[in-house]
Tab-separated table of C-alpha atoms in Angstrom:
chain	number	residue	atom	x	y	z
W	553	MET	CA	-10.693	2.221	-15.364
W	554	ALA	CA	-11.069	4.260	-18.524
W	555	LEU	CA	-10.390	2.570	-21.580
W	556	ASN	CA	-7.379	3.834	-23.554
W	557	ARG	CA	-4.330	2.660	-25.546
W	558	ARG	CA	-1.956	2.552	-23.068
W	559	ASN	CA	-4.170	0.669	-19.831
W	560	PHE	CA	-5.564	-1.705	-22.924
W	561	ILE	CA	-1.423	-2.153	-23.693
W	562	ARG	CA	-0.255	-2.643	-20.225
W	563	GLY	CA	-3.221	-5.200	-19.415
W	564	ALA	CA	-2.811	-7.317	-22.842
W	565	GLY	CA	1.274	-7.744	-21.743
W	566	ALA	CA	0.606	-7.705	-17.593
W	567	GLY	CA	-2.003	-10.234	-18.087
W	568	ALA	CA	-0.801	-12.399	-20.676
W	569	LEU	CA	3.131	-12.427	-18.814
W	570	ALA	CA	2.483	-11.383	-15.545
W	571	ALA	CA	5.066	-8.769	-16.450
W	572	GLY	CA	4.112	-5.110	-17.199
W	573	ALA	CA	6.213	-2.934	-20.260
W	574	ALA	CA	6.677	0.719	-20.474
W	575	VAL	CA	5.139	2.411	-22.618
W	576	GLY	CA	7.493	5.043	-23.857
W	577	VAL	CA	5.474	8.660	-22.806
W	578	PRO	CA	8.053	10.914	-21.522
W	579	THR	CA	8.772	11.687	-18.257
W	580	VAL	CA	7.755	14.586	-16.104
W	581	PHE	CA	10.911	14.804	-14.260
W	582	THR	CA	14.029	14.666	-16.600
W	583	SER	CA	15.386	17.954	-14.560
W	584	HIS	CA	15.098	17.102	-10.915
W	585	ALA	CA	17.165	15.095	-8.776
W	586	ALA	CA	16.013	12.502	-6.359
W	587	GLU	CA	18.661	11.287	-4.064
W	588	VAL	CA	18.872	7.765	-5.399
W	589	ILE	CA	22.064	6.587	-3.321
W	590	GLY	CA	22.225	3.607	-1.401
W	591	TYR	CA	19.201	1.339	-1.932
W	592	LYS	CA	15.119	1.925	-0.188
W	593	ALA	CA	12.021	0.055	-0.949
W	594	LEU	CA	9.010	1.323	0.236
W	595	VAL	CA	6.014	-1.986	0.669
W	596	CYS	CA	2.630	-0.412	0.455
W	597	VAL	CA	-0.046	-2.716	2.083
W	598	PHE	CA	-3.431	-1.611	0.919
W	599	LEU	CA	-6.183	-2.955	3.422
W	600	PHE	CA	-9.397	-3.571	0.475
W	601	GLY	CA	-12.776	-2.792	2.343
W	602	GLY	CA	-12.020	-0.360	4.434
W	603	ILE	CA	-10.053	-1.698	7.698
W	604	ASP	CA	-12.246	-0.321	11.433
W	605	CYS	CA	-9.582	1.777	12.542
W	606	HIS	CA	-11.892	2.283	15.551
W	607	ASP	CA	-11.070	-1.224	16.294
W	608	VAL	CA	-7.133	-0.758	16.002
W	609	LEU	CA	-6.449	1.884	18.031
W	610	ILE	CA	-8.806	1.131	20.676
W	611	PRO	CA	-9.007	3.956	23.632
W	612	SER	CA	-7.877	2.392	26.446
W	613	ASP	CA	-7.915	4.985	29.692
W	614	ALA	CA	-10.827	4.105	31.623
W	615	GLY	CA	-13.287	7.136	30.575
W	616	SER	CA	-12.352	6.420	26.760
W	617	TYR	CA	-12.215	2.818	26.655
W	618	ASN	CA	-16.489	3.468	28.284
W	619	SER	CA	-17.413	5.402	26.004
W	620	TRP	CA	-15.982	3.824	23.142
W	621	ARG	CA	-17.746	0.419	24.483
W	622	ALA	CA	-20.774	2.069	24.874
W	623	ALA	CA	-20.668	3.306	20.759
W	624	ARG	CA	-20.952	-0.074	20.106
W	625	ALA	CA	-22.223	-1.904	22.419
W	626	PRO	CA	-23.690	-5.091	20.384
W	627	LEU	CA	-20.531	-5.710	18.211
W	628	VAL	CA	-17.792	-5.534	21.570
W	629	ALA	CA	-20.240	-8.035	23.088
W	630	GLN	CA	-19.769	-10.446	20.182
W	631	TYR	CA	-16.454	-10.057	20.289
W	632	GLY	CA	-16.385	-11.674	24.000
W	633	ALA	CA	-13.536	-11.103	26.325
W	634	SER	CA	-10.973	-10.610	23.364
W	635	ARG	CA	-11.936	-6.557	24.049
W	636	ASP	CA	-12.426	-6.231	28.081
W	637	ARG	CA	-10.040	-3.531	28.587
W	638	GLY	CA	-8.180	-5.473	30.469
W	639	SER	CA	-7.644	-7.790	26.882
W	640	LEU	CA	-6.337	-5.335	25.261
W	641	LEU	CA	-1.863	-4.306	24.776
W	642	PRO	CA	-1.261	-0.928	25.880
W	643	LEU	CA	0.907	1.744	23.989
W	644	SER	CA	3.084	3.699	25.671
W	645	ARG	CA	4.451	6.717	23.939
W	646	ALA	CA	7.794	8.414	23.176
W	647	SER	CA	6.177	11.465	23.288
W	648	GLN	CA	4.917	10.982	26.745
W	649	PRO	CA	7.256	9.364	29.263
W	650	SER	CA	4.432	9.490	32.411
W	651	PRO	CA	0.825	8.789	30.912
W	652	THR	CA	-1.522	11.478	30.866
W	653	GLY	CA	-4.304	12.252	28.670
W	654	PRO	CA	-6.176	9.693	26.621
W	655	GLN	CA	-4.410	6.214	26.422
W	656	PHE	CA	-4.618	3.824	23.384
W	657	ALA	CA	-4.512	-0.005	23.075
W	658	LEU	CA	-4.046	-2.806	20.572
W	659	PRO	CA	-6.620	-5.575	20.197
W	660	PRO	CA	-4.412	-9.022	21.028
W	661	GLU	CA	-4.512	-10.348	17.537
W	662	LEU	CA	-1.855	-7.403	17.118
W	663	ALA	CA	0.772	-8.635	19.803
W	664	GLY	CA	3.481	-8.509	17.219
W	665	ILE	CA	3.259	-5.596	15.885
W	666	ARG	CA	2.812	-4.068	19.370
W	667	SER	CA	6.079	-5.396	20.311
W	668	ILE	CA	7.908	-3.697	16.781
W	669	TYR	CA	5.899	-0.444	17.972
W	670	ASP	CA	7.851	-1.422	21.655
W	671	GLN	CA	10.992	-1.878	19.724
W	672	GLY	CA	10.490	1.790	18.438
W	673	ASN	CA	10.291	0.607	14.721
W	674	ALA	CA	6.393	1.446	14.461
W	675	ALA	CA	4.297	4.181	14.839
W	676	PHE	CA	0.682	5.099	13.984
W	677	ILE	CA	-0.526	8.225	11.368
W	678	ALA	CA	-4.072	9.247	13.397
W	679	ASN	CA	-6.923	9.935	11.286
W	680	VAL	CA	-5.553	9.438	7.495
W	681	GLY	CA	-7.838	10.142	3.914
W	682	PRO	CA	-8.561	11.721	0.902
W	683	LEU	CA	-8.767	15.472	1.293
W	684	VAL	CA	-9.434	18.168	-1.062
W	685	GLY	CA	-8.676	20.617	1.233
W	686	PRO	CA	-9.192	21.213	5.348
W	687	VAL	CA	-12.513	20.056	5.939
W	688	THR	CA	-14.505	20.841	9.728
W	689	ARG	CA	-17.931	19.295	10.396
W	690	ALA	CA	-19.761	22.792	9.529
W	691	GLY	CA	-18.603	23.116	6.298
W	692	PHE	CA	-19.419	19.332	5.333
W	693	GLU	CA	-23.063	19.532	6.592
W	694	ALA	CA	-23.673	22.631	4.750
W	695	GLY	CA	-22.182	21.109	1.618
W	696	ASN	CA	-19.884	24.563	1.292
W	697	THR	CA	-16.568	22.644	1.304
W	698	ALA	CA	-14.994	20.798	-1.482
W	699	VAL	CA	-14.666	16.528	-0.237
W	700	PRO	CA	-13.302	14.128	-2.437
W	701	PRO	CA	-15.703	13.024	-5.778
W	702	ARG	CA	-18.146	9.699	-4.426
W	703	LEU	CA	-17.281	9.587	-0.481
W	704	PHE	CA	-18.014	6.189	1.053
W	705	SER	CA	-17.653	4.110	-2.782
W	706	HIS	CA	-15.154	1.596	-2.341
W	707	ASN	CA	-13.753	1.360	-6.004
W	708	ASP	CA	-13.515	5.746	-6.094
W	709	GLN	CA	-11.650	6.265	-2.922
W	710	GLN	CA	-9.460	2.921	-3.496
W	711	VAL	CA	-8.775	5.248	-6.867
W	712	VAL	CA	-8.261	8.548	-5.113
W	713	TRP	CA	-6.124	7.014	-2.050
W	714	GLN	CA	-3.692	5.518	-4.745
W	715	ALA	CA	-4.125	8.660	-7.668
W	716	GLY	CA	-5.593	10.979	-6.143
W	717	ALA	CA	-8.717	11.176	-8.417
W	718	PRO	CA	-11.477	8.741	-8.312
W	719	GLU	CA	-12.276	5.951	-10.937
W	720	GLY	CA	-10.475	6.282	-14.433
W	721	ALA	CA	-7.611	8.022	-12.763
W	722	GLN	CA	-4.451	6.214	-14.505
W	723	PHE	CA	-1.281	7.232	-12.690
W	724	GLY	CA	-0.526	6.473	-8.592
W	725	TRP	CA	1.724	8.369	-7.020
W	726	GLY	CA	3.612	5.325	-6.198
W	727	GLY	CA	4.554	5.055	-10.087
W	728	LEU	CA	5.042	8.994	-9.780
W	729	PHE	CA	7.629	8.257	-7.083
W	730	ALA	CA	9.074	5.387	-9.585
W	731	ASP	CA	9.159	7.982	-12.605
W	732	ALA	CA	10.561	10.495	-10.418
W	733	VAL	CA	13.492	8.096	-8.925
W	734	VAL	CA	14.578	6.122	-12.482
W	735	ALA	CA	14.844	9.839	-14.123
W	736	SER	CA	17.125	10.838	-11.393
W	737	GLY	CA	19.418	7.368	-12.053
W	738	ALA	CA	18.295	4.769	-9.891
W	739	ASN	CA	17.671	1.755	-11.795
W	740	ARG	CA	18.739	2.926	-14.576
W	741	SER	CA	19.953	-0.296	-16.353
W	742	LEU	CA	16.865	-2.272	-15.389
W	743	PRO	CA	13.879	0.556	-14.730
W	744	GLN	CA	11.750	-1.992	-15.249
W	745	PHE	CA	12.152	-3.252	-11.782
W	746	THR	CA	11.220	-0.089	-9.622
W	747	SER	CA	7.692	-0.458	-9.378
W	748	ILE	CA	6.402	-4.290	-8.608
W	749	VAL	CA	3.257	-5.456	-7.845
W	750	THR	CA	1.794	-8.945	-6.437
W	751	ASP	CA	-1.034	-9.278	-7.748
W	752	GLU	CA	-3.357	-7.760	-10.143
W	753	ALA	CA	-3.514	-3.656	-8.706
W	754	GLY	CA	-4.644	-0.479	-9.128
W	755	PRO	CA	-3.428	2.700	-10.429
W	756	PHE	CA	-0.855	3.116	-7.261
W	757	SER	CA	2.032	1.311	-8.967
W	758	THR	CA	1.726	2.759	-12.387
W	759	GLY	CA	3.266	6.147	-13.827
W	760	ARG	CA	3.505	8.190	-16.852
W	761	GLN	CA	7.187	6.382	-17.659
W	762	THR	CA	6.967	3.502	-15.434
W	763	SER	CA	4.890	0.003	-15.232
W	764	PRO	CA	4.607	-2.387	-12.391
W	765	TYR	CA	6.070	-5.337	-13.014
W	766	ARG	CA	4.517	-8.573	-11.208
W	767	VAL	CA	6.718	-10.904	-9.201
W	768	PRO	CA	5.462	-14.139	-8.837
W	769	ILE	CA	4.088	-16.088	-5.485
W	770	GLY	CA	6.243	-18.874	-5.099
W	771	GLY	CA	9.223	-18.406	-7.000
W	772	SER	CA	8.782	-18.846	-11.077
W	773	ASN	CA	7.639	-16.858	-13.262
W	774	GLN	CA	8.048	-18.960	-16.411
W	775	ILE	CA	5.386	-18.650	-18.788
W	776	THR	CA	2.733	-22.094	-17.328
W	777	LEU	CA	1.805	-22.862	-21.263
W	778	LEU	CA	4.890	-23.394	-21.975
W	779	ASN	CA	6.520	-24.650	-19.030
W	780	ASN	CA	3.955	-27.285	-17.739
W	781	SER	CA	2.190	-28.815	-21.503
W	782	PRO	CA	2.983	-31.119	-23.799
W	783	ILE	CA	5.177	-28.950	-25.434
W	784	SER	CA	7.797	-28.262	-22.885
W	785	GLU	CA	8.821	-31.865	-23.726
W	786	ASN	CA	10.166	-30.199	-27.340
W	787	GLN	CA	12.737	-27.465	-26.652
W	788	ASN	CA	13.009	-26.564	-29.698
W	789	LEU	CA	8.962	-26.275	-29.957
W	790	VAL	CA	9.150	-24.052	-26.747
W	791	ASN	CA	11.871	-22.102	-27.857
W	792	GLN	CA	9.681	-21.117	-31.150
W	793	VAL	CA	6.247	-20.722	-29.258
W	794	ARG	CA	8.432	-18.220	-27.279
W	795	SER	CA	9.570	-16.062	-30.081
W	796	GLN	CA	5.947	-15.669	-32.125
W	797	LEU	CA	5.179	-14.864	-28.368
W	798	ALA	CA	7.667	-12.227	-28.309
W	799	SER	CA	6.772	-11.218	-31.833
W	800	ARG	CA	10.310	-9.513	-32.640
W	801	ASN	CA	10.224	-8.820	-35.894
W	802	PHE	CA	6.199	-7.387	-35.735
W	803	ALA	CA	6.185	-4.767	-38.070
W	804	GLY	CA	2.870	-3.684	-38.391
W	805	SER	CA	1.144	-0.566	-39.590
W	806	HIS	CA	-1.212	-0.359	-37.150
W	807	VAL	CA	-0.224	1.802	-33.600
W	808	LEU	CA	-1.770	0.059	-31.513
W	809	LYS	CA	-0.417	-3.814	-32.882
W	810	ARG	CA	2.692	-2.667	-32.888
W	811	ASP	CA	2.580	-1.555	-28.922
W	812	ILE	CA	0.579	-4.647	-28.047
W	813	ALA	CA	3.396	-6.570	-29.435
W	814	SER	CA	6.400	-5.079	-28.123
W	815	ALA	CA	4.408	-5.411	-24.464
W	816	PHE	CA	4.273	-8.894	-25.275
W	817	ALA	CA	8.076	-8.638	-26.100
W	818	ASP	CA	9.171	-6.647	-23.430
W	819	GLY	CA	7.374	-9.126	-20.747
W	820	ILE	CA	9.179	-11.761	-22.114
W	821	ASP	CA	12.439	-10.802	-21.528
W	822	ASN	CA	11.489	-9.114	-17.869
W	823	ASN	CA	10.220	-12.836	-16.973
W	824	ALA	CA	13.227	-14.051	-18.278
W	825	LEU	CA	15.418	-12.125	-16.487
W	826	TYR	CA	13.692	-12.407	-13.124
W	827	GLN	CA	13.885	-15.827	-13.513
W	828	ASN	CA	17.401	-16.021	-14.193
W	829	ALA	CA	18.193	-14.297	-10.826
W	830	PHE	CA	15.954	-16.160	-8.867
W	831	SER	CA	17.179	-19.522	-10.161
W	832	ALA	CA	21.022	-18.408	-9.526
W	833	GLY	CA	19.542	-19.310	-6.115
W	834	ARG	CA	16.796	-18.501	-4.529
W	835	PRO	CA	16.779	-16.993	-1.474
W	836	VAL	CA	16.166	-17.951	1.765
W	837	ILE	CA	13.911	-15.705	3.674
W	838	GLY	CA	12.440	-15.869	7.054
W	839	ASN	CA	9.469	-17.856	8.329
W	840	PHE	CA	6.758	-16.860	6.734
W	841	GLY	CA	2.899	-18.680	6.763
W	842	ASN	CA	0.476	-19.948	3.818
W	843	GLY	CA	-2.131	-16.728	4.139
W	844	PRO	CA	-2.660	-14.359	1.193
W	845	LEU	CA	-0.465	-11.455	2.656
W	846	SER	CA	2.182	-13.334	4.293
W	847	ARG	CA	3.049	-15.453	0.632
W	848	GLN	CA	3.454	-12.044	-1.250
W	849	LEU	CA	5.175	-10.279	1.464
W	850	GLN	CA	7.306	-13.214	1.196
W	851	GLY	CA	7.208	-12.619	-2.399
W	852	VAL	CA	8.720	-8.767	-1.884
W	853	ALA	CA	11.171	-10.154	1.041
W	854	GLU	CA	12.606	-12.469	-1.748
W	855	THR	CA	12.746	-10.047	-4.575
W	856	ILE	CA	14.124	-7.246	-2.290
W	857	ALA	CA	16.872	-9.936	-1.821
W	858	LEU	CA	18.120	-9.928	-5.779
W	859	ARG	CA	18.484	-6.527	-5.883
W	860	GLN	CA	21.853	-6.392	-6.746
W	861	SER	CA	20.447	-8.792	-9.589
W	862	PHE	CA	18.577	-5.849	-10.676
W	863	SER	CA	21.472	-2.895	-10.534
W	864	ALA	CA	18.226	-1.777	-7.872
W	865	ASN	CA	19.015	1.383	-5.868
W	866	ARG	CA	15.257	1.816	-5.312
W	867	GLN	CA	11.863	-0.093	-5.231
W	868	ILE	CA	8.401	0.326	-4.332
W	869	PHE	CA	6.043	-2.896	-3.919
W	870	PHE	CA	2.405	-3.085	-3.726
W	871	VAL	CA	0.596	-6.114	-1.804
W	872	SER	CA	-2.900	-6.177	-0.816
W	873	LEU	CA	-5.120	-7.828	1.420
W	874	GLY	CA	-9.042	-7.722	1.163
W	875	GLY	CA	-12.136	-8.683	3.359
W	876	PHE	CA	-12.443	-5.563	5.993
W	877	ASP	CA	-15.880	-4.442	4.331
W	878	THR	CA	-16.877	-5.655	7.604
W	879	HIS	CA	-20.925	-4.755	7.570
W	880	SER	CA	-21.028	-8.326	9.406
W	881	ALA	CA	-20.130	-10.918	11.394
W	882	GLN	CA	-17.155	-7.860	12.082
W	883	ALA	CA	-15.649	-9.951	15.562
W	884	LEU	CA	-15.235	-12.956	13.396
W	885	ASN	CA	-14.025	-11.940	9.961
W	886	LEU	CA	-11.295	-8.599	11.601
W	887	THR	CA	-10.013	-10.825	14.057
W	888	ARG	CA	-9.201	-13.236	11.181
W	889	LEU	CA	-7.778	-10.429	8.610
W	890	LEU	CA	-6.211	-8.522	11.653
W	891	THR	CA	-4.266	-11.959	12.852
W	892	GLU	CA	-3.038	-12.268	8.820
W	893	MET	CA	-1.845	-8.926	9.051
W	894	ASN	CA	0.351	-9.229	12.363
W	895	ASP	CA	2.015	-12.359	11.445
W	896	SER	CA	2.775	-11.425	7.880
W	897	ILE	CA	4.011	-7.658	8.679
W	898	SER	CA	5.908	-9.382	11.855
W	899	ALA	CA	7.234	-11.863	9.765
W	900	PHE	CA	8.500	-9.751	6.821
W	901	HIS	CA	10.240	-6.795	9.557
W	902	ALA	CA	12.052	-9.635	10.652
W	903	ALA	CA	13.517	-11.030	7.596
W	904	MET	CA	14.250	-7.232	6.724
W	905	GLY	CA	15.967	-7.014	9.915
W	906	ALA	CA	17.686	-10.854	9.818
W	907	ALA	CA	18.822	-9.048	6.013
W	908	GLY	CA	20.240	-6.195	7.665
W	909	LEU	CA	17.925	-3.835	5.831
W	910	SER	CA	15.524	-2.525	8.575
W	911	ASN	CA	16.553	0.559	7.818
W	912	GLN	CA	16.277	0.712	4.374
W	913	VAL	CA	12.710	-0.985	3.815
W	914	THR	CA	9.801	0.761	5.090
W	915	LEU	CA	6.311	-0.532	4.835
W	916	PHE	CA	2.885	1.567	5.381
W	917	THR	CA	-0.977	0.132	5.121
W	918	ALA	CA	-3.226	2.527	3.137
W	919	SER	CA	-7.175	1.676	3.165
W	920	ASP	CA	-10.457	2.714	1.284
W	921	PHE	CA	-11.289	4.590	4.328
W	922	GLY	CA	-12.141	4.048	7.705
W	923	ARG	CA	-15.644	2.669	9.444
W	924	THR	CA	-18.250	4.150	11.994
W	925	LEU	CA	-17.402	4.458	15.230
W	926	VAL	CA	-21.397	3.496	15.768
W	927	ALA	CA	-22.002	0.012	15.051
W	928	ASN	CA	-24.618	-1.517	13.012
W	929	GLY	CA	-25.001	-4.650	15.294
W	930	ASP	CA	-22.705	-6.704	14.160
W	931	GLY	CA	-20.890	-4.280	12.476
W	932	THR	CA	-19.507	-1.173	10.738
W	933	ASP	CA	-20.740	0.661	8.025
W	934	HIS	CA	-18.374	2.812	5.777
W	935	GLY	CA	-16.592	5.958	6.751
W	936	TRP	CA	-13.639	8.156	5.320
W	937	GLY	CA	-10.080	9.002	7.511
W	938	GLY	CA	-8.992	6.028	9.267
W	939	HIS	CA	-5.886	5.217	11.327
W	940	GLN	CA	-2.137	3.669	9.040
W	941	MET	CA	0.768	2.151	10.221
W	942	VAL	CA	4.300	2.450	9.237
W	943	VAL	CA	6.459	-0.031	10.262
W	944	GLY	CA	10.527	-0.093	9.409
W	945	GLY	CA	13.872	0.527	11.153
W	946	ALA	CA	14.014	4.073	9.680
W	947	VAL	CA	10.571	5.109	11.328
W	948	SER	CA	10.685	7.742	14.290
W	949	GLY	CA	8.828	4.695	16.196
W	950	ARG	CA	6.658	3.982	19.579
W	951	GLU	CA	4.415	7.058	18.535
W	952	ILE	CA	1.002	8.184	17.540
W	953	TYR	CA	1.344	11.004	15.251
W	954	GLY	CA	-1.896	13.849	14.811
W	955	SER	CA	-4.744	13.922	16.885
W	956	VAL	CA	-7.002	10.258	17.261
W	957	PRO	CA	-10.403	12.462	17.448
W	958	PRO	CA	-12.381	11.551	20.724
W	959	PRO	CA	-15.029	7.727	20.818
W	960	VAL	CA	-17.833	10.051	20.756
W	961	THR	CA	-20.413	11.341	17.956
W	962	GLY	CA	-20.897	15.036	17.495
W	963	HIS	CA	-17.669	16.718	17.626
W	964	ASN	CA	-15.843	18.514	14.740
W	965	LEU	CA	-14.395	15.971	13.379
W	966	ASP	CA	-17.473	13.979	12.835
W	967	ALA	CA	-19.235	12.712	9.447
W	968	GLY	CA	-22.243	11.196	11.094
W	969	ASN	CA	-21.925	8.368	13.995
W	970	GLY	CA	-18.413	8.123	14.131
W	971	ARG	CA	-17.035	8.933	10.829
W	972	LEU	CA	-13.934	10.612	10.589
W	973	ILE	CA	-13.496	14.016	8.816
W	974	PRO	CA	-10.078	13.412	7.904
W	975	ASP	CA	-7.198	15.792	9.304
W	976	VAL	CA	-4.385	14.332	7.855
W	977	ALA	CA	-4.559	14.372	3.875
W	978	VAL	CA	-3.063	11.092	2.218
W	979	GLU	CA	-1.053	13.907	0.096
W	980	GLN	CA	0.820	15.126	3.810
W	981	TYR	CA	0.690	10.740	4.490
W	982	ALA	CA	2.728	10.851	1.191
W	983	GLN	CA	4.791	13.197	1.141
W	984	GLN	CA	6.499	12.177	4.214
W	985	LEU	CA	7.034	8.510	2.596
W	986	GLY	CA	8.136	10.243	-0.727
W	987	ARG	CA	10.692	12.549	1.520
W	988	TRP	CA	12.778	9.618	2.830
W	989	PHE	CA	12.340	7.774	-0.026
W	990	GLY	CA	15.012	10.537	-1.933
W	991	LEU	CA	12.685	12.310	-3.744
W	992	ASN	CA	12.690	16.620	-3.851
W	993	ASP	CA	10.439	19.135	-3.037
W	994	ALA	CA	9.715	19.641	-7.370
W	995	GLU	CA	9.395	15.808	-7.880
W	996	LEU	CA	7.098	15.819	-4.288
W	997	ARG	CA	4.691	18.574	-5.770
W	998	ALA	CA	4.780	17.184	-9.662
W	999	SER	CA	3.579	13.319	-7.546
W	1000	LEU	CA	1.473	14.871	-5.824
W	1001	PRO	CA	-0.494	17.743	-7.641
W	1002	ASN	CA	-2.767	18.752	-4.829
W	1003	LEU	CA	0.013	18.904	-1.808
W	1004	GLY	CA	0.199	22.522	-2.246
W	1005	ARG	CA	-3.076	22.964	-0.433
W	1006	PHE	CA	-2.022	21.943	2.812
W	1007	THR	CA	0.423	22.752	5.192
W	1008	ALA	CA	3.354	20.345	6.580
W	1009	PRO	CA	2.478	18.929	10.330
W	1010	GLU	CA	4.851	20.080	12.668
W	1011	TRP	CA	5.087	15.930	13.382
W	1012	ARG	CA	7.474	13.965	11.306
W	1013	PHE	CA	7.072	10.604	11.214
W	1014	ILE	CA	9.903	9.088	9.288
């Protein structure tokens, strides 16, 4: 990411204190009016490395399954019985009371998600990815159609997904959604708890006005240096060190020095606010495991439980799971990753249900790109479009939206070896999430500048 004053300041405050501090950049949303009555939260689960969408939505009617299996025969063989047709978990569709045409199933690792789907609280959006405008195979192969820059590059496509531009982009659509709702009155008293991350994040959560606050995994956001060292035995000394870190009276002449001091001060304040809310009574949130995504989603659930302490009507979260770059050993690694996805998302959905918040919290997935249909032996290579999942009580569930291309090569959306040319743009996917979140048309266009290049799909998933 390009080094500039704003990013340097954000890194200084967040890195030292695990908190974000907004820098005074004027918002572009002051004249708009997002609907921010009541509580709603969006939770982005970013799957770093590029998840193999062909191994999530698996064709299950006899003809399509046989084509799918033939295209990746050496890889399917390594899965053993788990990818036999009889082992898959069929998906019924609300739009197809009597099964006709292509059918789809989930792998057995996603049994919990299949249960949520069957309850009508989950859906899949087929073949989503970054686009500049509609693309066909002929235009792609001829090179006369605009496509996103640096396709198939992890770093660039991660950032394009999050911010609509390649590596170096500063502002993500999650952060711009946060800007819009804060400008319209949500979280006005404590806007710093609008955009929230659980780990280091890309640009998704950063707006022009809002910066992400990093919540802890495990509850405490105390400054470890001050609380787990010999000086912690002397409270007066602790308070003096804290005061120095906060730099309350700093009056340096250099603008960068003043901004860094402000970022540290805001970080100290934000940590104290979060810690006080948490210490007032740690929320008891469901049965989460110890996996990396499970622990992050538990942190999200605990933060949502504290929403009234922050006077929050709107919050947008970013969590992530890595390891999906499965060029090799895919049968082993993807099985493990899908199991972690299943267990953590199932636990989170159950926790939201127990809290009476299913209709107010929507979780959605994103990833660098899909992968090739054709196996390279014991793995798959970088793709483009992929299938995404949305989970929550507000989702029009038990459905697959859009069109899943056939499990063969050479069709009109094949960019080679079964790489899918997306026919749903990230902007179209984000638009529906943003509208549910409360943004109006003007705010959506400001948050998703490329949105006007695409027509709205005939379907709505939320």
